[in-house]
């Protein structure tokens, strides 16, 4: 059924109801969609948006942590942080490549990031004033990323699902090194423990906002769930993250900045934590570009893009010359 009357992805596909039904049947049968498969334009558009913004998040996410590479307190911490930041860069390039399989160019995605028409995760618009912020980012931000990205390993789009497998393995190291950093601080002197508590206070709420708006306000979730791009809703993943993280905070003697946090054994099947109201005004303010660091992040990305123009031009010139030489030799 699927192959009948359907033409390749890279040519205009007439989106008859029969085509859409056949596509959905493929999704429901858990058959991965590959780059050259015919797909609805809206499916392609959603994936370009999600994967492109995910890639931007990885690259912009290098900035708050990169700020501490030269100031890490020991060589061991410096090595771990260097490795993590390099991993994030690799995740970004990996994901830009996955997005390019859908017919969008890296240049176009970068242009959309720099002109504000493409987003990146809100979480990277907060400053990192102390070393403990680096621990909180690893523990909470990468912990939230794992919660969000493990289900993406089962995304219906093949290249994205496959990219996530390696990304998630590396995120596990990121989360573990961050949590161990925080644990070490809580076992230090009073100042160090307070530094860890202050960082937790700064990063807890922005980390649970990372999962996106509530399900009632999420404009893309329903369709993304139908297409099995998403396997869980924003609120379901947020709840999983909170339920997993609260015991971790208790274990290292830190207090979560939410007085309404309370175990509710009647929540979901296995119980779960009730938590306080999320400040959605803060969330949307940051998403719309008015967070503490939004302008700094885009300025840094624009400088890197401009400073790297000569490298791109040289590489393209070399590729063109090699092509000419090869065609002359043929
Ligand atoms: N920051 C910025 N924008 C956000 C956001 C956030 N935390 N959460 C949602 N939004 C935006 C959406 O992009 C959408 O805007 P758009 O239409 O202009 O793209 C709008 O708010 C409505 O949100 P929806 O819930 O309807 O959007 P989605 O269905 O796309 O869900 C998402 C949002 C959960 C972030 C989803 O896109 C997703 O899972 N993306 C893939 C994973 C990802 O990008 N994670 C970001 C962090 S990457 C990271 O953590 C790196 C790690 O190394 C630390």
mmCIF file of C-alpha atoms and ligand atoms in Angstrom:
data_model
loop_
_atom_site.group_PDB
_atom_site.id
_atom_site.type_symbol
_atom_site.label_atom_id
_atom_site.label_comp_id
_atom_site.label_asym_id
_atom_site.label_seq_id
_atom_site.Cartn_x
_atom_site.Cartn_y
_atom_site.Cartn_z
ATOM 1 C CA UNK A 1 0.000 0.000 0.000
ATOM 2 C CA UNK A 2 2.676 2.427 1.044
ATOM 3 C CA UNK A 3 4.692 2.061 -2.177
ATOM 4 C CA UNK A 4 1.642 2.342 -4.477
ATOM 5 C CA UNK A 5 1.360 5.670 -6.300
ATOM 6 C CA UNK A 6 3.869 7.311 -4.014
ATOM 7 C CA UNK A 7 6.894 9.064 -5.411
ATOM 8 C CA UNK A 8 10.307 9.880 -3.929
ATOM 9 C CA UNK A 9 10.698 12.318 -1.076
ATOM 10 C CA UNK A 10 12.656 14.778 -3.123
ATOM 11 C CA UNK A 11 9.923 15.383 -5.631
ATOM 12 C CA UNK A 12 6.553 16.961 -4.985
ATOM 13 C CA UNK A 13 4.345 14.311 -3.373
ATOM 14 C CA UNK A 14 0.619 14.824 -3.915
ATOM 15 C CA UNK A 15 -0.730 14.575 -0.376
ATOM 16 C CA UNK A 16 -3.931 12.697 -1.061
ATOM 17 C CA UNK A 17 -5.795 11.207 1.918
ATOM 18 C CA UNK A 18 -4.606 7.826 0.663
ATOM 19 C CA UNK A 19 -0.986 9.004 0.845
ATOM 20 C CA UNK A 20 -1.451 10.433 4.346
ATOM 21 C CA UNK A 21 -3.195 7.267 5.555
ATOM 22 C CA UNK A 22 -0.444 5.080 4.079
ATOM 23 C CA UNK A 23 2.209 7.241 5.748
ATOM 24 C CA UNK A 24 0.458 7.037 9.131
ATOM 25 C CA UNK A 25 0.107 3.256 8.730
ATOM 26 C CA UNK A 26 3.896 3.086 8.276
ATOM 27 C CA UNK A 27 4.402 5.152 11.428
ATOM 28 C CA UNK A 28 1.928 2.998 13.377
ATOM 29 C CA UNK A 29 3.730 -0.138 12.181
ATOM 30 C CA UNK A 30 6.931 1.305 13.716
ATOM 31 C CA UNK A 31 8.663 1.371 10.311
ATOM 32 C CA UNK A 32 11.360 4.043 10.357
ATOM 33 C CA UNK A 33 11.015 6.905 7.884
ATOM 34 C CA UNK A 34 14.264 7.423 5.966
ATOM 35 C CA UNK A 35 15.487 10.524 4.076
ATOM 36 C CA UNK A 36 14.403 9.341 0.622
ATOM 37 C CA UNK A 37 10.997 8.083 1.719
ATOM 38 C CA UNK A 38 7.952 10.111 0.677
ATOM 39 C CA UNK A 39 6.716 12.085 3.673
ATOM 40 C CA UNK A 40 4.114 14.803 4.315
ATOM 41 C CA UNK A 41 5.590 18.303 4.041
ATOM 42 C CA UNK A 42 4.393 19.010 7.588
ATOM 43 C CA UNK A 43 6.297 15.981 8.934
ATOM 44 C CA UNK A 44 9.468 17.179 7.227
ATOM 45 C CA UNK A 45 8.919 20.746 8.497
ATOM 46 C CA UNK A 46 8.402 19.580 12.091
ATOM 47 C CA UNK A 47 11.595 17.537 12.016
ATOM 48 C CA UNK A 48 13.658 20.330 10.475
ATOM 49 C CA UNK A 49 12.355 22.634 13.212
ATOM 50 C CA UNK A 50 12.980 20.203 16.077
ATOM 51 C CA UNK A 51 16.339 18.800 14.920
ATOM 52 C CA UNK A 52 17.629 22.226 13.862
ATOM 53 C CA UNK A 53 16.679 23.777 17.210
ATOM 54 C CA UNK A 54 18.156 20.810 19.019
ATOM 55 C CA UNK A 55 21.428 21.326 17.131
ATOM 56 C CA UNK A 56 21.403 25.063 17.947
ATOM 57 C CA UNK A 57 20.850 24.186 21.610
ATOM 58 C CA UNK A 58 23.900 21.931 21.655
ATOM 59 C CA UNK A 59 26.156 24.586 20.118
ATOM 60 C CA UNK A 60 24.829 27.501 22.196
ATOM 61 C CA UNK A 61 24.987 25.195 25.248
ATOM 62 C CA UNK A 62 28.788 25.164 24.913
ATOM 63 C CA UNK A 63 28.939 28.866 25.834
ATOM 64 C CA UNK A 64 27.866 28.897 29.517
ATOM 65 C CA UNK A 65 30.219 25.991 30.304
ATOM 66 C CA UNK A 66 33.085 27.135 28.065
ATOM 67 C CA UNK A 67 33.215 30.180 30.328
ATOM 68 C CA UNK A 68 34.684 27.970 33.089
ATOM 69 C CA UNK A 69 37.227 25.835 31.195
ATOM 70 C CA UNK A 70 40.119 28.167 32.072
ATOM 71 C CA UNK A 71 38.897 28.491 35.673
ATOM 72 C CA UNK A 72 38.205 24.878 36.613
ATOM 73 C CA UNK A 73 39.584 24.257 40.155
ATOM 74 C CA UNK A 74 41.649 21.145 39.275
ATOM 75 C CA UNK A 75 43.159 19.531 36.181
ATOM 76 C CA UNK A 76 40.732 16.605 36.621
ATOM 77 C CA UNK A 77 37.730 18.944 36.575
ATOM 78 C CA UNK A 78 39.176 20.827 33.605
ATOM 79 C CA UNK A 79 39.615 17.604 31.620
ATOM 80 C CA UNK A 80 36.040 16.488 32.324
ATOM 81 C CA UNK A 81 34.622 19.905 31.400
ATOM 82 C CA UNK A 82 36.717 20.099 28.226
ATOM 83 C CA UNK A 83 35.492 16.651 27.188
ATOM 84 C CA UNK A 84 31.882 17.601 27.889
ATOM 85 C CA UNK A 85 32.019 20.869 25.913
ATOM 86 C CA UNK A 86 33.691 19.071 23.002
ATOM 87 C CA UNK A 87 30.937 16.422 23.142
ATOM 88 C CA UNK A 88 28.269 19.136 22.904
ATOM 89 C CA UNK A 89 29.956 20.571 19.814
ATOM 90 C CA UNK A 90 29.954 17.103 18.282
ATOM 91 C CA UNK A 91 26.266 16.645 19.135
ATOM 92 C CA UNK A 92 25.501 19.887 17.345
ATOM 93 C CA UNK A 93 27.355 18.883 14.172
ATOM 94 C CA UNK A 94 25.763 15.423 14.300
ATOM 95 C CA UNK A 95 22.297 16.955 14.532
ATOM 96 C CA UNK A 96 22.905 19.548 11.814
ATOM 97 C CA UNK A 97 23.850 16.595 9.577
ATOM 98 C CA UNK A 98 20.623 14.807 10.547
ATOM 99 C CA UNK A 99 18.630 17.947 9.699
ATOM 100 C CA UNK A 100 20.445 18.273 6.351
ATOM 101 C CA UNK A 101 19.063 14.847 5.315
ATOM 102 C CA UNK A 102 15.688 16.637 5.193
ATOM 103 C CA UNK A 103 16.874 19.102 2.578
ATOM 104 C CA UNK A 104 17.825 22.120 4.704
ATOM 105 C CA UNK A 105 21.346 23.592 4.661
ATOM 106 C CA UNK A 106 23.543 24.384 7.660
ATOM 107 C CA UNK A 107 23.865 27.929 6.379
ATOM 108 C CA UNK A 108 20.091 28.353 6.330
ATOM 109 C CA UNK A 109 19.706 26.921 9.851
ATOM 110 C CA UNK A 110 22.480 29.185 11.159
ATOM 111 C CA UNK A 111 20.942 32.214 9.485
ATOM 112 C CA UNK A 112 17.604 31.432 11.172
ATOM 113 C CA UNK A 113 19.327 31.094 14.551
ATOM 114 C CA UNK A 114 21.133 34.406 14.133
ATOM 115 C CA UNK A 115 18.077 36.293 12.898
ATOM 116 C CA UNK A 116 15.948 34.900 15.730
ATOM 117 C CA UNK A 117 13.512 32.922 13.581
ATOM 118 C CA UNK A 118 14.853 29.630 14.972
ATOM 119 C CA UNK A 119 14.972 28.886 18.690
ATOM 120 C CA UNK A 120 17.385 27.119 20.984
ATOM 121 C CA UNK A 121 16.706 25.784 24.471
ATOM 122 C CA UNK A 122 15.709 28.432 27.019
ATOM 123 C CA UNK A 123 18.025 26.874 29.587
ATOM 124 C CA UNK A 124 21.161 28.293 27.979
ATOM 125 C CA UNK A 125 20.110 31.874 28.589
ATOM 126 C CA UNK A 126 21.116 31.846 32.259
ATOM 127 C CA UNK A 127 24.543 32.977 33.559
ATOM 128 C CA UNK A 128 27.078 30.708 35.277
ATOM 129 C CA UNK A 129 28.443 32.918 38.085
ATOM 130 C CA UNK A 130 30.129 30.148 40.153
ATOM 131 C CA UNK A 131 31.859 26.792 39.659
ATOM 132 C CA UNK A 132 28.839 25.096 41.238
ATOM 133 C CA UNK A 133 26.751 26.259 38.250
ATOM 134 C CA UNK A 134 28.834 23.895 36.122
ATOM 135 C CA UNK A 135 27.870 21.049 38.432
ATOM 136 C CA UNK A 136 24.211 22.072 38.391
ATOM 137 C CA UNK A 137 24.211 22.221 34.572
ATOM 138 C CA UNK A 138 25.714 18.738 34.248
ATOM 139 C CA UNK A 139 23.425 17.249 36.889
ATOM 140 C CA UNK A 140 20.151 19.015 36.045
ATOM 141 C CA UNK A 141 20.371 20.275 32.451
ATOM 142 C CA UNK A 142 22.017 17.156 31.067
ATOM 143 C CA UNK A 143 19.810 15.072 33.345
ATOM 144 C CA UNK A 144 16.755 16.735 31.813
ATOM 145 C CA UNK A 145 18.269 16.332 28.345
ATOM 146 C CA UNK A 146 18.653 12.576 28.931
ATOM 147 C CA UNK A 147 14.992 12.333 30.017
ATOM 148 C CA UNK A 148 13.976 14.174 26.854
ATOM 149 C CA UNK A 149 16.419 12.462 24.479
ATOM 150 C CA UNK A 150 16.197 8.765 25.433
ATOM 151 C CA UNK A 151 12.653 8.537 23.969
ATOM 152 C CA UNK A 152 13.968 10.321 20.852
ATOM 153 C CA UNK A 153 16.119 7.214 20.236
ATOM 154 C CA UNK A 154 12.756 5.697 19.176
ATOM 155 C CA UNK A 155 11.753 8.661 17.014
ATOM 156 C CA UNK A 156 10.031 7.646 13.766
ATOM 157 C CA UNK A 157 12.628 9.513 11.681
ATOM 158 C CA UNK A 158 15.616 7.165 11.231
ATOM 159 C CA UNK A 159 18.558 9.606 11.157
ATOM 160 C CA UNK A 160 17.347 11.453 14.291
ATOM 161 C CA UNK A 161 16.700 8.233 16.223
ATOM 162 C CA UNK A 162 20.138 6.867 15.326
ATOM 163 C CA UNK A 163 21.905 10.153 16.179
ATOM 164 C CA UNK A 164 20.304 10.102 19.626
ATOM 165 C CA UNK A 165 21.856 6.755 20.606
ATOM 166 C CA UNK A 166 25.399 8.111 20.719
ATOM 167 C CA UNK A 167 24.258 11.491 22.095
ATOM 168 C CA UNK A 168 22.478 9.823 25.034
ATOM 169 C CA UNK A 169 25.530 7.722 25.933
ATOM 170 C CA UNK A 170 27.620 10.880 26.172
ATOM 171 C CA UNK A 171 24.900 12.774 28.077
ATOM 172 C CA UNK A 172 25.059 10.074 30.764
ATOM 173 C CA UNK A 173 28.726 10.948 31.380
ATOM 174 C CA UNK A 174 27.776 14.663 31.426
ATOM 175 C CA UNK A 175 25.085 14.116 34.047
ATOM 176 C CA UNK A 176 27.288 11.876 36.193
ATOM 177 C CA UNK A 177 30.242 14.269 36.264
ATOM 178 C CA UNK A 178 27.931 17.166 37.149
ATOM 179 C CA UNK A 179 26.256 15.282 39.991
ATOM 180 C CA UNK A 180 29.634 14.129 41.355
ATOM 181 C CA UNK A 181 30.865 17.735 41.230
ATOM 182 C CA UNK A 182 27.848 18.850 43.307
ATOM 183 C CA UNK A 183 28.304 15.947 45.750
ATOM 184 C CA UNK A 184 31.941 16.942 46.243
ATOM 185 C CA UNK A 185 30.938 20.530 47.036
ATOM 186 C CA UNK A 186 28.317 19.383 49.554
ATOM 187 C CA UNK A 187 31.043 17.372 51.328
ATOM 188 C CA UNK A 188 33.284 20.452 51.501
ATOM 189 C CA UNK A 189 33.202 23.425 53.853
ATOM 190 C CA UNK A 190 30.109 25.521 54.562
ATOM 191 C CA UNK A 191 30.918 28.000 51.769
ATOM 192 C CA UNK A 192 31.226 25.195 49.231
ATOM 193 C CA UNK A 193 27.965 23.588 50.362
ATOM 194 C CA UNK A 194 26.226 26.973 50.166
ATOM 195 C CA UNK A 195 27.652 27.509 46.666
ATOM 196 C CA UNK A 196 26.080 24.195 45.587
ATOM 197 C CA UNK A 197 22.743 25.099 47.217
ATOM 198 C CA UNK A 198 22.734 28.541 45.551
ATOM 199 C CA UNK A 199 23.406 26.961 42.150
ATOM 200 C CA UNK A 200 20.576 24.448 42.694
ATOM 201 C CA UNK A 201 18.298 27.347 43.607
ATOM 202 C CA UNK A 202 19.225 29.097 40.312
ATOM 203 C CA UNK A 203 18.949 26.076 37.996
ATOM 204 C CA UNK A 204 16.040 24.003 39.329
ATOM 205 C CA UNK A 205 13.112 25.902 37.847
ATOM 206 C CA UNK A 206 14.789 26.747 34.479
ATOM 207 C CA UNK A 207 15.638 23.006 34.168
ATOM 208 C CA UNK A 208 12.029 21.904 34.536
ATOM 209 C CA UNK A 209 10.996 24.616 32.074
ATOM 210 C CA UNK A 210 13.345 22.971 29.505
ATOM 211 C CA UNK A 211 10.636 20.383 28.789
ATOM 212 C CA UNK A 212 8.544 23.064 27.122
ATOM 213 C CA UNK A 213 5.109 24.521 27.807
ATOM 214 C CA UNK A 214 2.461 22.511 29.603
ATOM 215 C CA UNK A 215 0.604 19.984 27.464
ATOM 216 C CA UNK A 216 -2.397 22.276 27.248
ATOM 217 C CA UNK A 217 -0.205 25.046 25.761
ATOM 218 C CA UNK A 218 2.027 22.865 23.576
ATOM 219 C CA UNK A 219 1.109 23.613 19.984
ATOM 220 C CA UNK A 220 3.114 20.775 18.390
ATOM 221 C CA UNK A 221 2.888 17.889 20.839
ATOM 222 C CA UNK A 222 -0.329 16.228 19.674
ATOM 223 C CA UNK A 223 0.810 15.876 16.078
ATOM 224 C CA UNK A 224 4.381 14.973 17.074
ATOM 225 C CA UNK A 225 2.980 12.191 19.266
ATOM 226 C CA UNK A 226 0.806 10.900 16.392
ATOM 227 C CA UNK A 227 3.848 10.825 14.124
ATOM 228 C CA UNK A 228 5.859 9.122 16.941
ATOM 229 C CA UNK A 229 8.455 11.854 16.789
ATOM 230 C CA UNK A 230 7.718 12.387 20.469
ATOM 231 C CA UNK A 231 6.959 9.334 22.599
ATOM 232 C CA UNK A 232 5.933 11.276 25.700
ATOM 233 C CA UNK A 233 4.360 14.679 26.214
ATOM 234 C CA UNK A 234 6.200 17.651 27.737
ATOM 235 C CA UNK A 235 4.442 17.216 31.097
ATOM 236 C CA UNK A 236 5.067 13.453 31.215
ATOM 237 C CA UNK A 237 8.821 13.934 30.709
ATOM 238 C CA UNK A 238 8.906 16.831 33.179
ATOM 239 C CA UNK A 239 7.262 14.633 35.800
ATOM 240 C CA UNK A 240 9.711 11.776 35.146
ATOM 241 C CA UNK A 241 12.622 14.177 35.578
ATOM 242 C CA UNK A 242 11.301 15.608 38.850
ATOM 243 C CA UNK A 243 10.550 12.150 40.263
ATOM 244 C CA UNK A 244 14.076 10.963 39.383
ATOM 245 C CA UNK A 245 15.905 14.083 40.585
ATOM 246 C CA UNK A 246 14.308 14.831 43.961
ATOM 247 C CA UNK A 247 15.879 11.733 45.625
ATOM 248 C CA UNK A 248 19.264 12.680 44.117
ATOM 249 C CA UNK A 249 19.100 16.111 45.763
ATOM 250 C CA UNK A 250 18.142 14.557 49.109
ATOM 251 C CA UNK A 251 21.034 12.077 48.848
ATOM 252 C CA UNK A 252 23.603 14.899 48.784
ATOM 253 C CA UNK A 253 21.852 17.001 51.383
ATOM 254 C CA UNK A 254 20.520 19.744 49.118
ATOM 255 C CA UNK A 255 17.070 21.323 49.371
ATOM 256 C CA UNK A 256 14.997 21.887 46.255
ATOM 257 C CA UNK A 257 13.658 25.456 45.968
ATOM 258 C CA UNK A 258 10.005 24.398 45.828
ATOM 259 C CA UNK A 259 8.025 24.415 49.112
ATOM 260 C CA UNK A 260 5.119 22.682 47.345
ATOM 261 C CA UNK A 261 7.197 19.620 46.429
ATOM 262 C CA UNK A 262 5.469 16.667 48.071
ATOM 263 C CA UNK A 263 5.298 12.949 47.384
ATOM 264 C CA UNK A 264 1.823 11.926 46.229
ATOM 265 C CA UNK A 265 1.389 8.187 46.190
ATOM 266 C CA UNK A 266 -1.807 8.481 44.190
ATOM 267 C CA UNK A 267 -0.048 10.283 41.324
ATOM 268 C CA UNK A 268 0.278 8.118 38.180
ATOM 269 C CA UNK A 269 0.740 4.363 38.695
ATOM 270 C CA UNK A 270 3.756 4.427 40.991
ATOM 271 C CA UNK A 271 3.166 7.752 42.711
ATOM 272 C CA UNK A 272 5.032 10.974 41.954
ATOM 273 C CA UNK A 273 5.910 14.403 43.297
ATOM 274 C CA UNK A 274 3.419 17.215 43.298
ATOM 275 C CA UNK A 275 5.267 20.438 42.626
ATOM 276 C CA UNK A 276 4.680 24.169 42.666
ATOM 277 C CA UNK A 277 3.450 26.471 39.902
ATOM 278 C CA UNK A 278 5.926 27.026 37.044
ATOM 279 C CA UNK A 279 6.524 30.687 36.224
ATOM 280 C CA UNK A 280 5.385 30.578 32.595
ATOM 281 C CA UNK A 281 5.837 34.332 32.215
ATOM 282 C CA UNK A 282 9.560 33.781 32.908
ATOM 283 C CA UNK A 283 9.627 30.869 30.451
ATOM 284 C CA UNK A 284 8.048 32.778 27.568
ATOM 285 C CA UNK A 285 10.085 35.900 28.322
ATOM 286 C CA UNK A 286 13.277 33.833 27.898
ATOM 287 C CA UNK A 287 11.945 31.926 24.863
ATOM 288 C CA UNK A 288 11.090 35.245 23.215
ATOM 289 C CA UNK A 289 14.670 36.471 23.597
ATOM 290 C CA UNK A 290 14.468 38.569 26.762
ATOM 291 C CA UNK A 291 16.352 36.331 29.180
ATOM 292 C CA UNK A 292 19.488 37.392 31.065
ATOM 293 C CA UNK A 293 21.921 36.031 28.470
ATOM 294 C CA UNK A 294 19.989 35.770 25.176
ATOM 295 C CA UNK A 295 21.744 38.723 23.540
ATOM 296 C CA UNK A 296 25.190 37.558 24.715
ATOM 297 C CA UNK A 297 24.603 34.076 23.340
ATOM 298 C CA UNK A 298 23.514 35.263 19.893
ATOM 299 C CA UNK A 299 26.328 37.841 19.792
ATOM 300 C CA UNK A 300 28.844 35.065 20.519
ATOM 301 C CA UNK A 301 27.328 32.797 17.873
ATOM 302 C CA UNK A 302 27.329 35.605 15.288
ATOM 303 C CA UNK A 303 30.992 36.421 16.037
ATOM 304 C CA UNK A 304 31.957 32.743 15.696
ATOM 305 C CA UNK A 305 30.046 32.500 12.387
ATOM 306 C CA UNK A 306 31.637 35.676 11.003
ATOM 307 C CA UNK A 307 35.153 34.773 12.257
ATOM 308 C CA UNK A 308 34.802 31.351 10.636
ATOM 309 C CA UNK A 309 33.759 32.680 7.199
ATOM 310 C CA UNK A 310 37.324 32.498 5.851
ATOM 311 C CA UNK A 311 37.562 28.808 6.830
ATOM 312 C CA UNK A 312 34.316 27.991 5.008
ATOM 313 C CA UNK A 313 35.407 30.001 1.944
ATOM 314 C CA UNK A 314 38.829 28.316 1.865
ATOM 315 C CA UNK A 315 37.301 24.836 2.212
ATOM 316 C CA UNK A 316 34.771 25.541 -0.559
ATOM 317 C CA UNK A 317 37.495 26.995 -2.834
ATOM 318 C CA UNK A 318 39.672 23.916 -2.237
ATOM 319 C CA UNK A 319 36.741 21.574 -2.962
ATOM 320 C CA UNK A 320 35.945 23.476 -6.182
ATOM 321 C CA UNK A 321 39.594 23.386 -7.334
ATOM 322 C CA UNK A 322 39.826 19.631 -6.612
ATOM 323 C CA UNK A 323 36.607 19.066 -8.564
ATOM 324 C CA UNK A 324 37.981 21.042 -11.518
ATOM 325 C CA UNK A 325 41.259 19.075 -11.435
ATOM 326 C CA UNK A 326 39.388 15.780 -11.283
ATOM 327 C CA UNK A 327 37.123 16.679 -14.199
ATOM 328 C CA UNK A 328 40.156 17.857 -16.254
ATOM 329 C CA UNK A 329 41.978 14.584 -15.464
ATOM 330 C CA UNK A 330 38.914 12.488 -16.432
HETATM 331 N N1 LIG B 1 13.295 26.575 24.934
HETATM 332 C C1 LIG B 1 12.995 27.279 23.816
HETATM 333 N N2 LIG B 1 11.851 27.091 23.090
HETATM 334 C C2 LIG B 1 11.014 26.132 23.526
HETATM 335 C C3 LIG B 1 11.263 25.342 24.665
HETATM 336 C C4 LIG B 1 12.464 25.602 25.375
HETATM 337 N N3 LIG B 1 12.781 24.929 26.469
HETATM 338 N N4 LIG B 1 10.232 24.475 24.814
HETATM 339 C C5 LIG B 1 9.371 24.718 23.806
HETATM 340 N N5 LIG B 1 9.837 25.721 23.050
HETATM 341 C C6 LIG B 1 9.177 26.298 21.866
HETATM 342 C C7 LIG B 1 9.023 25.286 20.755
HETATM 343 O O1 LIG B 1 10.198 25.242 19.957
HETATM 344 C C8 LIG B 1 7.816 25.854 20.014
HETATM 345 O O2 LIG B 1 8.226 26.974 19.267
HETATM 346 P P1 LIG B 1 8.423 26.877 17.662
HETATM 347 O O3 LIG B 1 7.101 26.446 17.086
HETATM 348 O O4 LIG B 1 8.845 28.258 17.253
HETATM 349 O O5 LIG B 1 9.505 25.836 17.449
HETATM 350 C C9 LIG B 1 6.953 26.410 21.143
HETATM 351 O O6 LIG B 1 7.847 26.661 22.234
HETATM 352 C C10 LIG B 1 5.825 25.483 21.573
HETATM 353 O O7 LIG B 1 6.401 24.370 22.226
HETATM 354 P P2 LIG B 1 5.933 22.876 21.858
HETATM 355 O O8 LIG B 1 5.916 22.077 23.108
HETATM 356 O O9 LIG B 1 4.680 22.923 21.052
HETATM 357 O O10 LIG B 1 7.142 22.458 20.906
HETATM 358 P P3 LIG B 1 7.738 20.990 20.705
HETATM 359 O O11 LIG B 1 6.661 19.988 20.495
HETATM 360 O O12 LIG B 1 8.785 21.126 19.672
HETATM 361 O O13 LIG B 1 8.410 20.631 22.136
HETATM 362 C C11 LIG B 1 10.702 20.404 22.896
HETATM 363 C C12 LIG B 1 9.540 21.376 22.602
HETATM 364 C C13 LIG B 1 10.270 19.514 24.075
HETATM 365 C C14 LIG B 1 11.955 21.185 23.250
HETATM 366 C C15 LIG B 1 10.912 19.544 21.649
HETATM 367 O O14 LIG B 1 11.149 20.420 20.551
HETATM 368 C C16 LIG B 1 12.091 18.577 21.761
HETATM 369 O O15 LIG B 1 11.997 17.576 22.435
HETATM 370 N N6 LIG B 1 13.187 18.883 21.029
HETATM 371 C C17 LIG B 1 14.318 17.966 20.898
HETATM 372 C C18 LIG B 1 15.245 17.979 22.102
HETATM 373 C C19 LIG B 1 15.794 19.358 22.385
HETATM 374 O O16 LIG B 1 15.856 20.219 21.549
HETATM 375 N N7 LIG B 1 16.198 19.564 23.607
HETATM 376 C C20 LIG B 1 16.696 20.889 23.982
HETATM 377 C C21 LIG B 1 17.821 20.783 24.890
HETATM 378 S S1 LIG B 1 19.280 20.232 24.097
HETATM 379 C C22 LIG B 1 20.266 19.978 25.382
HETATM 380 O O17 LIG B 1 19.809 19.954 26.450
HETATM 381 C C23 LIG B 1 21.708 19.769 25.140
HETATM 382 C C24 LIG B 1 22.329 18.979 26.227
HETATM 383 O O18 LIG B 1 23.605 18.615 25.821
HETATM 384 C C25 LIG B 1 22.450 19.703 27.511
#
